[in-house]
Coordinates of C-alpha atoms in Angstrom, one line a residue:
M265 CA 6.7 42.9 15.6
T266 CA 8.6 43.6 12.3
R267 CA 11.1 42.5 10.7
T268 CA 13.2 43.4 8.0
A269 CA 15.7 42.4 6.4
G270 CA 18.3 43.8 8.2
D271 CA 17.6 41.9 11.1
K272 CA 19.6 38.9 11.5
N273 CA 17.6 36.6 13.3
N274 CA 19.4 33.4 13.9
F275 CA 15.9 31.8 16.0
I276 CA 18.4 29.8 17.9
R277 CA 16.4 29.6 20.4
S278 CA 17.4 28.0 24.2
V279 CA 16.5 23.8 24.7
I280 CA 13.1 23.4 26.6
A281 CA 13.2 21.2 29.4
C282 CA 9.5 19.1 28.6
M283 CA 7.5 16.6 27.9
V284 CA 7.4 14.7 23.9
F285 CA 4.7 17.0 22.8
G286 CA 6.1 20.1 24.9
I287 CA 4.5 23.6 23.4
T288 CA 5.1 27.0 22.8
I289 CA 3.5 29.3 20.6
S290 CA 4.2 32.5 19.6
A291 CA 2.8 35.1 17.0
C292 CA 4.1 38.2 15.2
T293 CA 3.8 40.1 11.7
I294 CA 6.4 39.3 9.2
S295 CA 6.6 42.1 6.3
C296 CA 9.4 40.9 2.7
V297 CA 12.1 43.9 2.7
A298 CA 12.5 44.5 -1.4
G299 CA 15.0 46.3 -3.5
S300 CA 14.7 50.1 -4.1
N301 CA 13.3 48.8 -8.2
Q302 CA 10.4 47.1 -7.0
P303 CA 6.7 47.3 -6.6
T304 CA 5.4 49.0 -3.0
E305 CA 3.0 45.7 -3.2
Q306 CA 5.2 43.3 -0.8
F307 CA 4.4 40.4 0.9
L308 CA 3.3 39.7 4.2
F309 CA 2.8 37.4 6.8
K310 CA 1.8 36.3 10.5
E311 CA 4.3 34.4 11.9
Y312 CA 3.2 31.5 14.2
E313 CA 5.7 29.5 16.4
I314 CA 4.6 26.2 17.7
T315 CA 7.2 24.0 19.7
L316 CA 6.9 20.2 20.0
G317 CA 8.6 17.7 21.7
S318 CA 12.1 16.5 21.5
T319 CA 11.7 13.0 19.8
E320 CA 14.1 12.6 17.1
R321 CA 12.1 11.6 14.4
Q322 CA 8.1 13.9 13.7
S323 CA 5.7 13.5 10.6
I324 CA 4.0 16.9 10.3
L325 CA 0.1 16.9 7.8
T326 CA -2.4 19.9 8.4
G327 CA -6.1 19.3 6.9
F328 CA -9.2 20.5 9.2
F329 CA -9.7 17.1 10.8
L330 CA -12.1 18.9 13.6
G331 CA -14.3 21.5 11.2
G332 CA -12.9 24.9 12.0
A333 CA -11.9 27.5 9.7
M334 CA -8.2 27.5 9.9
A335 CA -6.0 24.1 8.8
D336 CA -5.5 22.0 12.4
I337 CA -2.0 20.1 12.3
A338 CA -1.6 16.8 12.9
V339 CA 1.5 14.9 14.6
L340 CA 2.6 11.9 14.5
H341 CA 5.6 9.8 16.1
T342 CA 6.9 6.8 17.2
D343 CA 7.5 5.6 20.9
H344 CA 10.1 3.7 22.8
N345 CA 7.5 0.7 22.8
H346 CA 7.9 1.7 18.6
L347 CA 3.9 2.8 19.1
C348 CA 2.6 5.5 16.7
N349 CA 1.2 9.0 19.0
L350 CA -1.0 11.3 17.4
R351 CA -1.3 15.3 18.6
I352 CA -3.4 17.3 16.7
Y353 CA -3.7 21.2 17.6
G354 CA -6.7 23.0 16.8
F355 CA -5.9 26.5 16.1
D356 CA -8.4 28.7 19.3
N357 CA -7.9 32.1 20.7
N358 CA -5.1 32.7 18.0
T359 CA -2.8 30.2 19.1
W360 CA -3.0 26.5 17.8
V361 CA -2.9 24.7 20.9
P362 CA -3.3 20.3 21.2
K363 CA -7.4 19.3 20.7
L364 CA -6.9 15.0 21.7
D365 CA -4.0 12.8 21.7
K366 CA -4.6 9.3 20.0
T367 CA -2.6 6.0 20.3
L368 CA -2.9 5.0 17.1
H369 CA -3.0 0.9 15.9
P370 CA 0.6 -0.2 16.6
E371 CA 0.7 -1.9 13.2
V372 CA 0.1 1.6 11.4
L373 CA 2.9 2.2 9.3
F374 CA 2.5 5.0 6.8
V375 CA -0.4 8.2 6.7
D376 CA -1.8 10.6 4.8
V377 CA -4.5 13.0 4.6
A378 CA -8.0 12.8 1.7
N379 CA -10.6 14.4 1.4
I380 CA -13.3 11.9 1.5
G381 CA -16.8 12.8 1.2
G382 CA -16.1 16.5 1.5
H383 CA -14.0 15.8 5.0
D384 CA -10.5 16.0 5.8
R385 CA -9.5 12.8 6.8
L386 CA -6.0 11.2 7.9
I387 CA -5.6 8.3 6.4
T388 CA -3.4 4.6 8.6
Y389 CA -2.4 1.9 6.8
E390 CA -1.1 -1.8 8.4
N391 CA -0.5 -4.5 6.6
G392 CA -3.1 -5.6 3.8
C393 CA -6.2 -2.0 4.9
L394 CA -6.5 1.7 4.6
N395 CA -7.7 3.5 7.8
W396 CA -9.3 6.2 8.5
F397 CA -9.3 8.0 12.0
D398 CA -12.0 9.1 13.1
P399 CA -11.6 12.6 15.7
E400 CA -15.1 12.3 17.3
S401 CA -15.1 9.2 18.7
M402 CA -11.3 8.9 18.6
T403 CA -11.2 5.3 16.7
E404 CA -10.0 4.3 13.4
H405 CA -12.9 2.8 11.2
A406 CA -11.3 0.1 7.7
L407 CA -11.8 2.1 5.1
I408 CA -10.0 0.4 2.1
P409 CA -9.0 -3.4 1.5
V410 CA -5.6 -3.4 -0.2
T411 CA -1.8 -4.1 0.2
S412 CA 0.7 -2.1 -0.7
S413 CA 4.8 -2.8 -1.4
F414 CA 6.0 0.8 0.3
N415 CA 8.7 -0.6 3.5
R416 CA 9.1 2.9 5.2
P417 CA 12.7 2.9 5.6
R418 CA 13.2 3.6 9.3
R419 CA 11.2 2.1 12.3
N420 CA 10.9 5.5 14.6
E421 CA 9.3 7.6 12.0
I422 CA 5.6 6.9 11.0
P423 CA 5.9 8.7 7.2
N424 CA 3.8 10.2 5.1
V425 CA 3.0 8.6 1.8
D426 CA 1.2 10.8 -0.9
M427 CA -1.6 8.2 -1.5
T428 CA -4.2 11.4 -3.1
H429 CA -4.5 12.3 -6.2
D430 CA -7.5 13.7 -8.1
V431 CA -6.7 11.3 -11.2
N432 CA -10.3 11.9 -13.4
H433 CA -10.3 15.4 -12.5
D434 CA -14.2 15.1 -10.7
G435 CA -12.9 17.6 -7.9
R436 CA -12.2 14.3 -5.4
D437 CA -9.6 13.0 -3.9
D438 CA -8.6 9.7 -5.1
L439 CA -6.9 7.1 -4.0
L440 CA -3.7 5.7 -5.5
V441 CA -1.7 2.9 -3.5
P442 CA 2.0 1.7 -5.1
D443 CA 2.4 -2.3 -5.2
V444 CA 4.6 -4.8 -6.1
D445 CA 3.4 -4.8 -9.9
G446 CA 1.7 -1.2 -10.0
F447 CA -0.8 0.4 -8.3
W448 CA -4.3 0.1 -7.0
V449 CA -6.4 2.9 -8.6
F450 CA -9.3 3.6 -5.8
V451 CA -11.8 5.9 -7.8
Q452 CA -13.9 8.2 -5.1
M453 CA -18.2 8.3 -5.8
N454 CA -20.7 11.0 -5.1
D455 CA -21.2 9.5 -1.7
G456 CA -17.5 9.4 -0.3
T457 CA -17.5 5.8 -0.8
F458 CA -14.7 3.8 -3.3
A459 CA -15.8 2.1 -6.7
E460 CA -13.6 -1.2 -6.9
P461 CA -9.7 -0.9 -8.0
V462 CA -8.1 -0.7 -11.0
K463 CA -4.5 -2.2 -11.0
I464 CA -2.6 -0.4 -13.4
G465 CA 1.1 0.2 -14.7
P466 CA 4.5 -0.9 -13.9
P467 CA 5.2 0.0 -9.9
P468 CA 7.1 2.5 -9.1
E469 CA 10.8 2.5 -9.0
F470 CA 10.8 2.9 -4.6
G471 CA 14.7 4.2 -5.2
R472 CA 14.3 7.6 -6.5
I473 CA 12.6 8.3 -2.8
Y474 CA 13.9 6.5 -0.6
G475 CA 16.9 8.5 -0.2
A476 CA 14.8 12.0 1.1
D477 CA 15.8 13.5 4.5
G478 CA 12.3 13.8 5.6
Y479 CA 9.5 11.7 6.0
K480 CA 7.2 12.8 2.9
Y481 CA 7.0 10.2 -0.1
N482 CA 5.4 10.4 -3.3
P483 CA 5.4 6.9 -4.9
W484 CA 2.8 8.0 -8.0
S485 CA 5.6 11.0 -9.3
Q486 CA 7.5 7.6 -9.6
S487 CA 4.9 6.2 -11.2
R488 CA 5.4 5.8 -15.0
V489 CA 2.3 6.0 -15.6
H490 CA 1.0 9.4 -18.4
E491 CA -2.6 10.7 -17.8
T492 CA -3.8 11.9 -21.4
D493 CA -6.8 11.9 -23.5
Y494 CA -6.0 9.8 -25.6
N495 CA -9.9 9.2 -27.6
Q496 CA -10.2 12.2 -27.5
D497 CA -13.3 12.0 -25.8
G498 CA -12.5 15.5 -23.1
R499 CA -11.4 12.7 -20.3
S500 CA -8.2 11.6 -19.2
D501 CA -6.6 7.7 -19.5
L502 CA -4.2 6.4 -17.7
V503 CA -0.9 4.9 -20.6
F504 CA 1.8 3.9 -19.6
W505 CA 4.8 2.2 -21.3
N506 CA 5.2 -2.2 -21.0
K507 CA 8.3 -3.4 -23.0
D508 CA 7.6 -2.6 -27.0
H509 CA 3.9 -0.9 -26.9
F510 CA 1.8 1.7 -24.8
E511 CA -0.7 0.7 -23.0
V512 CA -4.1 3.0 -22.1
H513 CA -6.9 2.7 -19.4
L514 CA -10.3 4.7 -20.6
Q515 CA -11.5 6.3 -18.8
F516 CA -15.4 5.9 -18.9
E517 CA -18.4 8.7 -17.9
R518 CA -18.9 7.6 -14.4
G519 CA -14.7 8.6 -14.0
L520 CA -13.4 5.4 -13.6
F521 CA -11.3 3.6 -15.6
S522 CA -11.7 0.2 -17.6
P523 CA -9.8 -2.8 -16.1
V524 CA -8.8 -4.2 -19.0
A525 CA -6.4 -2.0 -21.4
K526 CA -5.4 -0.8 -24.4
S527 CA -2.7 -1.5 -26.7
F528 CA -1.1 0.7 -29.4
T529 CA 2.7 1.7 -30.4
A530 CA 4.0 4.6 -31.6
D531 CA 6.8 5.2 -34.6
I532 CA 8.9 7.4 -32.1
A533 CA 12.1 5.7 -30.8
F534 CA 13.3 5.4 -27.2
D535 CA 15.6 2.7 -25.1
S536 CA 12.5 2.5 -22.0
D537 CA 11.1 5.0 -19.6
N538 CA 13.1 4.6 -16.9
L539 CA 14.8 7.4 -16.4
S540 CA 17.3 5.9 -13.6
A541 CA 18.9 3.9 -16.5
L542 CA 20.9 6.5 -18.0
A543 CA 22.9 7.2 -14.9
T544 CA 24.6 3.8 -15.0
G545 CA 27.0 2.7 -17.9
D546 CA 27.8 5.2 -20.5
M547 CA 25.2 7.1 -19.7
Q548 CA 23.9 7.5 -22.8
G549 CA 20.2 6.4 -24.6
K550 CA 16.7 8.3 -24.8
V551 CA 14.2 8.2 -22.6
L552 CA 10.2 8.5 -22.6
Y553 CA 10.0 11.6 -20.2
A554 CA 6.7 12.3 -20.6
F555 CA 3.3 11.9 -22.2
T556 CA 0.9 15.3 -21.9
D557 CA -0.5 17.4 -23.6
L558 CA 2.0 20.6 -24.3
N559 CA 0.5 22.3 -26.2
G560 CA -3.1 22.8 -25.3
D561 CA -5.1 21.2 -28.4
G562 CA -6.6 18.4 -26.7
V563 CA -4.2 15.6 -28.2
G564 CA -1.4 14.1 -25.7
D565 CA 2.4 14.7 -26.5
L566 CA 5.2 12.5 -26.0
V567 CA 8.0 14.4 -24.4
V568 CA 12.0 12.1 -24.9
F569 CA 14.4 12.9 -23.0
S570 CA 18.1 11.9 -25.2
L571 CA 21.6 12.1 -23.6
K572 CA 24.3 11.8 -26.1
G573 CA 29.0 12.3 -25.4
A574 CA 30.9 9.3 -24.9
H575 CA 32.4 11.6 -22.1
I576 CA 31.3 14.8 -19.7
S577 CA 32.9 17.3 -22.1
S578 CA 31.4 16.1 -25.1
K579 CA 27.8 15.5 -23.2
H580 CA 24.8 16.4 -24.2
S581 CA 20.8 16.8 -23.8
V582 CA 18.0 17.0 -25.6
Y583 CA 13.9 17.7 -25.0
E584 CA 12.3 16.6 -28.3
V585 CA 8.4 16.7 -28.3
H586 CA 6.3 15.5 -30.5
F587 CA 2.8 17.4 -30.9
G588 CA -0.2 14.3 -31.4
A589 CA -2.4 14.2 -33.8
P590 CA -6.2 12.4 -33.8
K591 CA -5.8 9.3 -35.8
P592 CA -8.7 8.3 -37.9
G593 CA -11.0 5.8 -36.1
G594 CA -9.3 6.8 -32.9
G595 CA -6.2 7.3 -30.8
I596 CA -3.5 9.3 -31.3
V597 CA -1.0 9.6 -34.3
F598 CA 3.3 11.3 -33.6
A599 CA 5.5 12.9 -36.1
P600 CA 8.3 10.7 -36.4
E601 CA 10.6 14.7 -36.1
A602 CA 10.7 16.6 -33.2
D603 CA 7.8 19.9 -33.3
V604 CA 10.2 21.4 -30.3
V605 CA 13.5 20.8 -29.1
F606 CA 14.9 22.0 -25.9
E607 CA 18.5 21.8 -25.2
S608 CA 21.0 24.2 -23.5
D609 CA 24.2 23.8 -25.1
G610 CA 27.8 23.2 -22.3
K611 CA 25.2 22.1 -20.0
I612 CA 22.7 19.1 -19.1
Q613 CA 19.2 19.3 -18.8
L614 CA 18.0 17.8 -15.4
G615 CA 14.7 18.2 -15.2
M616 CA 11.4 19.4 -16.8
D617 CA 8.8 20.7 -14.8
R618 CA 5.5 21.7 -16.8
H619 CA 3.4 25.1 -14.8
D620 CA 1.0 27.5 -15.7
F621 CA 2.7 30.2 -14.5
D622 CA -0.2 33.2 -15.0
G623 CA -3.1 31.4 -15.3
D624 CA -3.4 31.4 -18.9
G625 CA -4.2 27.6 -19.7
D626 CA -1.4 27.2 -20.9
V627 CA 1.6 24.8 -20.4
D628 CA 4.7 26.6 -19.2
L629 CA 7.8 25.4 -18.5
M630 CA 10.6 25.0 -16.1
F631 CA 14.1 22.8 -17.1
T632 CA 16.6 22.7 -14.4
T633 CA 20.0 22.5 -15.5
I634 CA 24.1 22.0 -14.6
D635 CA 27.3 22.8 -16.5
L636 CA 29.5 20.8 -17.5
D637 CA 31.9 22.3 -15.9
F638 CA 30.4 21.5 -13.1
L639 CA 30.5 17.9 -13.5
E640 CA 34.5 17.3 -14.0
H641 CA 37.0 16.5 -10.8
S642 CA 39.8 18.6 -11.0
Y643 CA 43.0 19.5 -7.6
W644 CA 41.7 22.8 -8.7
K645 CA 38.2 22.2 -8.1
R646 CA 38.8 21.1 -4.9
I647 CA 40.8 23.9 -3.7
K648 CA 37.7 26.4 -5.0
G649 CA 35.3 24.0 -3.0
F650 CA 37.6 23.8 0.3
M651 CA 37.5 27.5 -0.3
G652 CA 33.6 27.7 0.0
D653 CA 32.8 27.6 -3.6
D654 CA 29.3 26.7 -4.5
I655 CA 28.4 24.2 -6.9
W656 CA 24.7 26.2 -9.0
L657 CA 21.3 24.8 -10.4
E658 CA 20.2 26.3 -12.9
L659 CA 16.4 26.9 -13.1
E660 CA 15.3 28.2 -17.2
F661 CA 11.8 29.4 -17.2
Y662 CA 9.8 29.3 -20.8
K663 CA 6.5 31.0 -21.8
M664 CA 4.1 29.3 -24.1
K665 CA 2.6 32.1 -25.5
E666 CA 0.2 31.5 -28.9
G667 CA 0.8 28.0 -29.2
R668 CA 4.9 28.0 -29.1
Y669 CA 8.0 28.5 -26.8
P670 CA 10.4 30.9 -27.7
D671 CA 14.1 29.9 -28.4
T672 CA 15.4 31.3 -25.4
P673 CA 14.6 31.0 -21.5
N674 CA 12.5 34.0 -20.1
T675 CA 14.4 34.3 -17.9
I676 CA 16.8 32.6 -16.0
R677 CA 17.6 32.0 -11.8
R678 CA 19.9 30.1 -9.7
I679 CA 20.7 28.4 -6.9
A680 CA 23.1 26.2 -5.3
L681 CA 23.2 22.9 -5.8
D682 CA 23.4 21.9 -1.9
G683 CA 21.6 25.1 -0.1
V684 CA 22.8 27.2 2.4
P685 CA 26.8 28.3 1.3
S686 CA 28.8 27.2 3.5
H687 CA 32.7 27.1 3.8
R688 CA 33.5 23.7 3.1
E689 CA 32.4 22.7 -0.7
P690 CA 32.6 19.7 -2.8
G691 CA 34.0 21.8 -5.4
W692 CA 32.4 18.9 -8.1
V693 CA 29.1 16.7 -8.3
P694 CA 29.1 13.0 -10.1
L695 CA 26.9 12.8 -12.9
D696 CA 25.0 9.6 -12.3
F697 CA 24.5 11.0 -8.7
V698 CA 22.6 14.0 -10.5
L699 CA 20.9 12.1 -12.8
R700 CA 19.4 9.8 -10.2
G701 CA 18.5 12.8 -8.2
G702 CA 18.3 14.3 -4.6
K703 CA 16.0 11.7 -3.7
H704 CA 17.7 8.3 -4.3
E705 CA 18.4 5.9 -2.0
S706 CA 22.3 6.3 -3.6
R707 CA 22.4 9.4 -1.7
L708 CA 22.3 8.1 1.7
L709 CA 25.3 6.5 0.5
E710 CA 27.1 9.8 -1.1
N711 CA 29.2 11.5 2.2
K712 CA 30.7 14.4 0.6
Y713 CA 26.9 15.0 -0.9
P714 CA 25.1 14.6 1.9
R715 CA 22.8 17.7 1.3
A716 CA 22.9 17.7 -2.3
F717 CA 19.2 18.4 -4.1
N718 CA 18.1 20.1 -0.9
T719 CA 17.7 24.0 -1.2
T720 CA 14.6 25.1 -0.1
L721 CA 12.7 26.0 -3.5
R722 CA 8.7 26.8 -4.0
L723 CA 6.8 27.9 -7.1
D724 CA 3.3 28.4 -7.1
D725 CA 0.9 31.6 -6.3
L726 CA 0.8 33.3 -2.4
T727 CA -0.6 35.5 -3.3
G728 CA -4.3 33.8 -5.2
D729 CA -4.0 36.8 -7.8
G730 CA -3.3 34.0 -10.3
R731 CA 0.7 34.3 -11.0
A732 CA 3.1 32.0 -9.6
D733 CA 5.7 33.3 -7.8
L734 CA 8.8 31.3 -6.8
L735 CA 10.6 30.8 -3.4
I736 CA 14.0 30.0 -2.8
G737 CA 15.4 29.0 0.5
D738 CA 19.3 28.5 -0.3
H739 CA 20.2 31.5 2.3
P740 CA 20.8 30.4 6.8
W741 CA 18.7 33.1 7.4
H742 CA 16.2 34.2 5.3
M743 CA 14.2 33.0 2.2
A744 CA 13.8 35.1 -1.4
I745 CA 10.4 35.6 -3.0
F746 CA 10.6 36.9 -6.7
A747 CA 6.8 37.4 -7.1
G748 CA 4.9 36.4 -10.4
V749 CA 4.3 39.6 -12.7
T750 CA 2.8 39.6 -16.0
G751 CA 4.9 40.1 -19.2
P752 CA 7.2 37.6 -20.8
T753 CA 9.8 37.9 -17.8
M754 CA 6.9 35.6 -15.7
F755 CA 9.2 37.1 -12.1
A756 CA 9.9 40.4 -10.9
Q757 CA 13.9 41.0 -11.1
Q758 CA 14.0 41.9 -7.3
H759 CA 13.3 39.5 -5.0
Q760 CA 11.8 40.2 -1.9
N761 CA 13.9 38.6 1.2
V762 CA 11.4 36.8 4.3
A763 CA 13.8 37.0 7.1
I764 CA 13.4 34.0 8.6
A765 CA 15.8 30.7 8.3
P766 CA 14.3 27.8 6.2
P767 CA 14.8 24.1 7.3
N768 CA 17.3 22.5 6.3
D769 CA 15.9 20.2 4.0
E770 CA 12.9 21.7 1.3
E771 CA 11.4 19.0 2.0
Y772 CA 10.4 20.3 5.5
T773 CA 8.7 23.2 3.9
S774 CA 5.1 23.3 2.6
L775 CA 2.7 26.0 1.0
V776 CA -1.2 25.5 2.1
D777 CA -3.7 27.1 2.1
L778 CA -4.3 26.9 6.3
N779 CA -7.2 29.8 6.3
K780 CA -9.2 28.7 2.7
D781 CA -8.5 32.8 1.5
G782 CA -7.1 31.7 -1.6
K783 CA -3.5 32.6 -0.9
L784 CA -1.1 29.7 0.2
D785 CA 0.3 30.1 3.5
I786 CA 4.3 28.6 4.5
L787 CA 4.9 26.0 6.8
M788 CA 8.1 25.0 8.4
H789 CA 9.3 22.4 10.1
H790 CA 12.4 22.5 11.7
P791 CA 13.7 19.4 13.0
F792 CA 16.5 20.7 14.6
T793 CA 17.5 24.8 15.7
L794 CA 21.2 24.5 15.9
R795 CA 23.4 23.9 12.2
D796 CA 26.8 24.4 11.3
A797 CA 27.5 25.6 8.8
H798 CA 26.3 22.4 5.8
G799 CA 23.0 23.1 7.6
A800 CA 23.4 19.8 9.3
P801 CA 22.5 19.5 13.2
K802 CA 24.8 20.0 15.6
L803 CA 23.1 17.4 18.4
P804 CA 22.1 13.9 18.1
P805 CA 19.2 13.9 16.8
G806 CA 16.2 14.0 18.9
T807 CA 18.4 16.8 21.8
E808 CA 16.8 19.5 20.3
P809 CA 12.7 19.8 20.2
H810 CA 11.0 20.2 17.0
R811 CA 9.3 23.3 15.6
V812 CA 6.9 24.0 13.3
T813 CA 7.1 28.0 12.2
I814 CA 3.6 29.1 9.7
L815 CA 3.8 32.0 7.7
L816 CA 0.1 32.7 7.2
A817 CA -0.4 35.6 3.9
Q818 CA -2.2 38.9 4.6

């Protein structure tokens, strides 16, 4: 069956009376329909649908746990006794079918997936210890003794805490475990064992991620630890700000990091390295945003974010980039004046993401901005919001060419702040709310903005051609894909539609290569099916079965 944009696929399926891990699987082929000016080449996906049980909260992870050619799907949930139940689905006879069921240790608090010694392993954490699950013996084995300060926000779920990251860039998964005074960094060795840990950096600001709607948390994204080559030996070091100076843990030849940090300073003024500080008081200041190599010369550069203006109407933001240069005797020196300045007139910049859009090795940039007009309250805006007017974010893309960024964006796209359009919108949003971000724990208390920042936005290579594609899911019945193209525009002007309903929140959509063909596939977890106009569930949690939709790239 082939679906087109003309089809209205509402995916409203009857609720299945089934046991907790009941399953229904279907498969079909989906083609993307493009505008008339679009190239003839189209995205093509084969769709698989898995219907799970009706427990209130479930966590979905993928990995090659069972050794097959297709990735397996691990589903975890807690039962009425607060025990952690695991079911793994394997691909068999063109479907995903249950392969094993296991009740894990009752003390399991969160999980992740890591490739250890060339094998994907389900990692579990209980107080004081990381374990790995062996599907052959159906047992958990001790991996590393370690403590973590991460507290799962909900007792009735087993969250996925992202602990894996190749921190020394040797092609192996290392483990980064957050604790009260920093991160435990465990470097994986050639034989699959882990070296003695090094404690690095300040602790993450969990408040910026505890407000996630889903069950995926990435403490390292809030670590304020920067990866850059401080001494220009070709190896990435770990750097962080400590009150009034930088500290760096140098990487050695074997990929290990020095347990003793080296201190250095930079003659660049900023108030702190904590972005959340800008969301308090008069919301002005300068914050260290990044310490990374932007111009490709092998030396780290400093990025400082500045927010000025006493009133919303006079607010002005800017990203200042100070290129680094090798310092005689070792280290890095920065020019006091910014080498590159990014600013958006009449807008506030909310983020700067680094990508390589076309695979040429250069660091390209995407800025997220919001018009000042959306940040001020008025009676007229309340009326417009009541009539359905959306609050919009703009995505500004800058492509580096010959070591330079253009003065204006190469391409601009826009997305709705709260995802799916509806008949009733707030009309405006407070600046402190958008500065904290959509996953801040304060989001749970903002009744007017419960869906803010939930739009599905993914930027990665879906086709394996080396160019990033832009996926946006801000429509109730389909997703839009802007194909990556050569040239300065970076993306096709006309999008292609995937006629399938996206989940209600971007945290439930992942891009992952499920069959090792070099193309990223789309995996969507639907905690419910019946939605109101805002994308929220119509029925109480756990009333409907969860669903997993897989779009396998063809």
